[in-house]
Each structure stands twice: as structure tokens, then as C-alpha cells.
């Protein structure tokens, strides 16, 4: 599935992977976020931390009734307020996708898969 934008001179098609990488990169700029987690089930109760090259694996893009919905699977830093981190991520991802790509994002769901201590 791709996201289609209609412009004056034609149409632009943006793949979900591109949107996912931009959303994941925007989320990583937020304080309190350790990294993106895999969407797969937890292995032995421990979430798999993804590197920068695999950001799209921690993001899911859906288009429902002409509305773009994004699910982010994250790992937060121990000692931060999880609700604040999640809220900041939601605001940042919506802003970046609207400004950079021109996509109006209706919903950004944040799924906290784990908490890690930074050493």
C-alpha cells in the first residue's frame, strides 16, 4: 500500500517504508526514547531493540477510510515518565510527517514494548 498525494501537476506516490522511516527517525529525536522495538512478540519477555537501519520494522502504517494511522513500537528509558515520552512522540511524528511529506496523520498509537536502563 502506498500513500497518494494529488498535486497540481500530477500525483505523488509515497511507499509505506519511506513514511515508516521518517516516522521512526522523528520519534528517535524525542527525549526518553531508547529506540524502536520489533513489532513481533517479545522473546522471553525482552523486546528486541532495533538499530537505525531497521526503523521501519518498528513502525506500522495503515490507511483506514482515507485516514492515515501510525503504530510505533518503542522502548523507553528507565526513570522517564512514559506518558510524557509517548505524548511527545505523537506530537513530533504528526508534525514531521505533515511538514516534510505533506501527509495529514490522524492517529499515532504508541506501544511501549520495554523499559531499559541507560548505562
mmCIF file of C-alpha atoms in Angstrom:
data_model
loop_
_atom_site.group_PDB
_atom_site.id
_atom_site.type_symbol
_atom_site.label_atom_id
_atom_site.label_comp_id
_atom_site.label_asym_id
_atom_site.label_seq_id
_atom_site.Cartn_x
_atom_site.Cartn_y
_atom_site.Cartn_z
ATOM 1 C CA UNK A 1 0.000 0.000 0.000
ATOM 2 C CA UNK A 2 1.262 3.451 -0.850
ATOM 3 C CA UNK A 3 0.093 6.905 0.116
ATOM 4 C CA UNK A 4 -1.053 9.006 -2.797
ATOM 5 C CA UNK A 5 -0.825 12.806 -2.853
ATOM 6 C CA UNK A 6 -2.519 14.781 -5.614
ATOM 7 C CA UNK A 7 -0.632 17.849 -6.786
ATOM 8 C CA UNK A 8 -1.363 20.415 -9.496
ATOM 9 C CA UNK A 9 0.995 18.784 -11.973
ATOM 10 C CA UNK A 10 0.237 15.147 -11.140
ATOM 11 C CA UNK A 11 0.230 12.543 -8.413
ATOM 12 C CA UNK A 12 2.947 11.535 -5.987
ATOM 13 C CA UNK A 13 3.087 8.019 -4.560
ATOM 14 C CA UNK A 14 4.978 7.518 -1.308
ATOM 15 C CA UNK A 15 5.694 3.985 -0.130
ATOM 16 C CA UNK A 16 4.869 2.934 3.406
ATOM 17 C CA UNK A 17 8.534 2.136 4.048
ATOM 18 C CA UNK A 18 9.509 5.759 3.394
ATOM 19 C CA UNK A 19 6.790 7.047 5.733
ATOM 20 C CA UNK A 20 7.809 4.476 8.362
ATOM 21 C CA UNK A 21 11.490 5.511 8.232
ATOM 22 C CA UNK A 22 10.598 9.211 8.527
ATOM 23 C CA UNK A 23 8.223 8.499 11.449
ATOM 24 C CA UNK A 24 10.829 6.338 13.201
ATOM 25 C CA UNK A 25 13.543 8.959 12.730
ATOM 26 C CA UNK A 26 11.264 11.664 14.103
ATOM 27 C CA UNK A 27 10.452 9.534 17.130
ATOM 28 C CA UNK A 28 14.145 8.896 17.853
ATOM 29 C CA UNK A 29 14.669 12.644 18.316
ATOM 30 C CA UNK A 30 12.406 12.614 21.383
ATOM 31 C CA UNK A 31 13.860 12.591 24.885
ATOM 32 C CA UNK A 32 13.342 9.375 26.828
ATOM 33 C CA UNK A 33 13.232 7.067 23.828
ATOM 34 C CA UNK A 34 15.919 4.387 23.726
ATOM 35 C CA UNK A 35 14.900 3.030 20.337
ATOM 36 C CA UNK A 36 12.324 1.275 18.238
ATOM 37 C CA UNK A 37 11.198 -2.242 19.109
ATOM 38 C CA UNK A 38 10.224 -5.074 16.827
ATOM 39 C CA UNK A 39 6.506 -5.484 16.148
ATOM 40 C CA UNK A 40 6.890 -9.209 16.747
ATOM 41 C CA UNK A 41 6.095 -10.817 20.058
ATOM 42 C CA UNK A 42 8.545 -10.404 22.872
ATOM 43 C CA UNK A 43 11.213 -13.079 23.098
ATOM 44 C CA UNK A 44 11.455 -14.378 26.661
ATOM 45 C CA UNK A 45 9.862 -11.148 27.901
ATOM 46 C CA UNK A 46 12.592 -8.960 26.362
ATOM 47 C CA UNK A 47 11.801 -6.638 23.476
ATOM 48 C CA UNK A 48 14.225 -6.645 20.545
ATOM 49 C CA UNK A 49 15.884 -3.222 20.186
ATOM 50 C CA UNK A 50 16.201 -2.234 16.535
ATOM 51 C CA UNK A 51 19.079 -0.269 15.075
ATOM 52 C CA UNK A 52 18.741 2.824 12.886
ATOM 53 C CA UNK A 53 18.916 0.693 9.751
ATOM 54 C CA UNK A 54 15.757 -1.200 10.779
ATOM 55 C CA UNK A 55 13.486 1.683 11.811
ATOM 56 C CA UNK A 56 10.673 0.588 9.510
ATOM 57 C CA UNK A 57 10.335 -2.714 11.405
ATOM 58 C CA UNK A 58 9.158 -0.820 14.483
ATOM 59 C CA UNK A 59 6.528 1.222 12.634
ATOM 60 C CA UNK A 60 3.257 0.118 11.087
ATOM 61 C CA UNK A 61 1.347 2.337 8.628
ATOM 62 C CA UNK A 62 -2.370 1.830 7.933
ATOM 63 C CA UNK A 63 -4.793 3.719 5.750
ATOM 64 C CA UNK A 64 -8.374 3.349 7.016
ATOM 65 C CA UNK A 65 -11.169 5.263 5.294
ATOM 66 C CA UNK A 66 -8.721 7.805 3.795
ATOM 67 C CA UNK A 67 -7.145 8.363 7.225
ATOM 68 C CA UNK A 68 -3.501 7.588 7.922
ATOM 69 C CA UNK A 69 -2.851 5.744 11.171
ATOM 70 C CA UNK A 70 0.623 5.001 12.509
ATOM 71 C CA UNK A 71 1.612 2.482 15.169
ATOM 72 C CA UNK A 72 5.029 2.922 16.809
ATOM 73 C CA UNK A 73 6.603 0.173 18.919
ATOM 74 C CA UNK A 74 9.153 1.692 21.265
ATOM 75 C CA UNK A 75 11.497 1.083 24.180
ATOM 76 C CA UNK A 76 11.743 3.909 26.717
ATOM 77 C CA UNK A 77 14.434 4.922 29.159
ATOM 78 C CA UNK A 78 14.065 3.930 32.786
ATOM 79 C CA UNK A 79 13.169 6.880 35.008
ATOM 80 C CA UNK A 80 11.250 8.877 32.409
ATOM 81 C CA UNK A 81 7.518 9.466 32.547
ATOM 82 C CA UNK A 82 6.187 7.057 29.940
ATOM 83 C CA UNK A 83 3.036 9.055 29.206
ATOM 84 C CA UNK A 84 5.078 12.210 28.521
ATOM 85 C CA UNK A 85 7.509 10.381 26.251
ATOM 86 C CA UNK A 86 4.612 8.843 24.305
ATOM 87 C CA UNK A 87 2.802 12.186 24.011
ATOM 88 C CA UNK A 88 5.953 13.946 22.770
ATOM 89 C CA UNK A 89 6.473 11.203 20.180
ATOM 90 C CA UNK A 90 2.896 11.536 18.944
ATOM 91 C CA UNK A 91 3.215 15.298 18.511
ATOM 92 C CA UNK A 92 6.655 15.096 16.855
ATOM 93 C CA UNK A 93 5.679 12.348 14.381
ATOM 94 C CA UNK A 94 2.479 14.149 13.343
ATOM 95 C CA UNK A 95 4.361 17.428 12.873
ATOM 96 C CA UNK A 96 7.256 15.957 10.892
ATOM 97 C CA UNK A 97 5.048 13.934 8.540
ATOM 98 C CA UNK A 98 2.800 16.912 7.924
ATOM 99 C CA UNK A 99 5.703 19.320 7.284
ATOM 100 C CA UNK A 100 8.138 17.061 5.396
ATOM 101 C CA UNK A 101 5.841 14.730 3.473
ATOM 102 C CA UNK A 102 2.587 16.684 3.476
ATOM 103 C CA UNK A 103 0.597 13.797 4.954
ATOM 104 C CA UNK A 104 -2.120 14.540 7.486
ATOM 105 C CA UNK A 105 -1.789 11.834 10.136
ATOM 106 C CA UNK A 106 -4.970 11.236 12.110
ATOM 107 C CA UNK A 107 -3.771 8.777 14.740
ATOM 108 C CA UNK A 108 -0.347 7.930 16.180
ATOM 109 C CA UNK A 109 -0.551 4.942 18.514
ATOM 110 C CA UNK A 110 2.453 4.292 20.747
ATOM 111 C CA UNK A 111 3.053 0.787 22.094
ATOM 112 C CA UNK A 112 5.715 0.650 24.799
ATOM 113 C CA UNK A 113 7.406 -2.744 24.433
ATOM 114 C CA UNK A 114 10.005 -2.303 27.131
ATOM 115 C CA UNK A 115 11.976 -0.156 29.533
ATOM 116 C CA UNK A 116 15.780 -0.089 29.534
ATOM 117 C CA UNK A 117 18.363 1.372 31.868
ATOM 118 C CA UNK A 118 20.899 3.584 30.126
ATOM 119 C CA UNK A 119 24.429 2.872 31.267
#
